[in-house]
PDB file of C-alpha atoms in Angstrom:
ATOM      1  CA  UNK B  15      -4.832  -1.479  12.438  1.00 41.00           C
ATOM      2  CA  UNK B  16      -5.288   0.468   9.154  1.00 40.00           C
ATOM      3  CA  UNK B  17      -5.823   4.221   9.496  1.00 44.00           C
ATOM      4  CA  UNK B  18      -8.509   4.294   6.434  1.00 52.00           C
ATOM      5  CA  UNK B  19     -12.178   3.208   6.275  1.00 67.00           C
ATOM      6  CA  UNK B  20     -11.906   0.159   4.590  1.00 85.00           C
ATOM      7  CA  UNK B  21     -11.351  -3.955   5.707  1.00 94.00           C
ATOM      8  CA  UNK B  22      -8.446  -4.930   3.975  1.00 96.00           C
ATOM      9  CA  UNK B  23      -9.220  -8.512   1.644  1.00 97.00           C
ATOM     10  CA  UNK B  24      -5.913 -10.968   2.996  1.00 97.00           C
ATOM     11  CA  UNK B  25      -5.782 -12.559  -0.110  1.00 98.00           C
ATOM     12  CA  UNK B  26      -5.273  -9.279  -2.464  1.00 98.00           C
ATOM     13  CA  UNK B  27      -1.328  -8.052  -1.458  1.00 97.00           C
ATOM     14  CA  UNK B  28      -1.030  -4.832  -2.983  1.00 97.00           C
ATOM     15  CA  UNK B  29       1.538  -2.269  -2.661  1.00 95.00           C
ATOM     16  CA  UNK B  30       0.138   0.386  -4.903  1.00 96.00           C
ATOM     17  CA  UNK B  31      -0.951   3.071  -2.780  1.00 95.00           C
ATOM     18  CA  UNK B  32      -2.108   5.719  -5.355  1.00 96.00           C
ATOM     19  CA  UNK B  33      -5.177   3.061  -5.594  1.00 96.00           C
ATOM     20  CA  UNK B  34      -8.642   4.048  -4.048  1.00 95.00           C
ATOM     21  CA  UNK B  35      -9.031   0.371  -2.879  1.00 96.00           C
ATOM     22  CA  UNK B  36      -5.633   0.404  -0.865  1.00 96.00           C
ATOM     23  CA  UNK B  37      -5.835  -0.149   3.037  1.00 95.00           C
ATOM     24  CA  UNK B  38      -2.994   2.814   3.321  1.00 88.00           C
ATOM     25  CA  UNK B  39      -1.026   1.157   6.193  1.00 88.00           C
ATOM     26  CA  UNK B  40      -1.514  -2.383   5.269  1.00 93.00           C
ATOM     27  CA  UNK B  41      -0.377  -3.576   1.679  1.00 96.00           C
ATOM     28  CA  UNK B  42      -3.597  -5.249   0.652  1.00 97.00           C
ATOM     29  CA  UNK B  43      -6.546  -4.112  -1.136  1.00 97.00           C
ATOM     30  CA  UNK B  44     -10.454  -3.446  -0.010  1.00 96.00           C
ATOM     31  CA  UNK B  45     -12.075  -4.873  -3.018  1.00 97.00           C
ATOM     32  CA  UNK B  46     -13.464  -8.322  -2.152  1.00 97.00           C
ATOM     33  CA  UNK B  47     -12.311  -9.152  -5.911  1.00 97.00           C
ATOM     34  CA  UNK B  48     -10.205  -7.668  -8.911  1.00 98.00           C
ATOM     35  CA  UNK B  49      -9.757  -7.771 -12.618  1.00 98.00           C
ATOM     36  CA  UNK B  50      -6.346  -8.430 -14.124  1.00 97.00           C
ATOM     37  CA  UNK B  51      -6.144  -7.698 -17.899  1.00 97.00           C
ATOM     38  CA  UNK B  52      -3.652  -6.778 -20.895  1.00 96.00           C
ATOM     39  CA  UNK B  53      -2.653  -4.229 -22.513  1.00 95.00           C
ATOM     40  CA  UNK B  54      -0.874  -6.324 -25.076  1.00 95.00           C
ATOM     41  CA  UNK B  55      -2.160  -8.733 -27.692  1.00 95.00           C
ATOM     42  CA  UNK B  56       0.440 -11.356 -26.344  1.00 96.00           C
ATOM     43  CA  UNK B  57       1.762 -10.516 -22.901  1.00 95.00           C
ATOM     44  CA  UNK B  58       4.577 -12.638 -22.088  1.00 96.00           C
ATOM     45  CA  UNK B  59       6.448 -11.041 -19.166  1.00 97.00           C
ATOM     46  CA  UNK B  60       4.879  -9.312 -15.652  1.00 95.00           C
ATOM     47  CA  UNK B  61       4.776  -6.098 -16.596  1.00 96.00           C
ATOM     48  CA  UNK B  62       2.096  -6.872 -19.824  1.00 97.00           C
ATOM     49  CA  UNK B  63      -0.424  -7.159 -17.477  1.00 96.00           C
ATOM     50  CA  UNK B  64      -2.684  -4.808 -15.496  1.00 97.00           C
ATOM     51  CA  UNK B  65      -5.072  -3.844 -12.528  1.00 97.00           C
ATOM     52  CA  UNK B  66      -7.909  -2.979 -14.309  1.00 98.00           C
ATOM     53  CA  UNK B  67      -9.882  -2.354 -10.998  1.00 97.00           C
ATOM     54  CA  UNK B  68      -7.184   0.559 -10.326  1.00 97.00           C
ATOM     55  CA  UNK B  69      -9.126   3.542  -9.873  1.00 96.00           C
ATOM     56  CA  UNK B  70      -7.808   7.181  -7.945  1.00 95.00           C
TER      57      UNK B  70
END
């Protein structure tokens, strides 16, 4: 059982704990959805893309 307030959504993995959203001792997130985006005009690899729900 997670130690924070918040019911972690089994279909969002997430290992970036910094996040507001994260469920600290499990690695998903708390947001019942997210928004990927860019920060490129053409991403073509993994790391062009974002978390724009991120938030601290």
């Amino acid at each position: 059982m997670s130690n924070c307030c918040c019911t972690p959504n089994k279909s969002i993995k997430c290992s970036v704990t910094q996040c507001a959203h994260h469920c600290k001792d499990e690695d998903y997130c708390a947001l019942n959805f997210i928004q990927v985006g860019t920060h490129e005009a053409n991403p073509t690899e993994v790391k062009c893309t974002d978390c724009e729900s991120f938030s601290l």
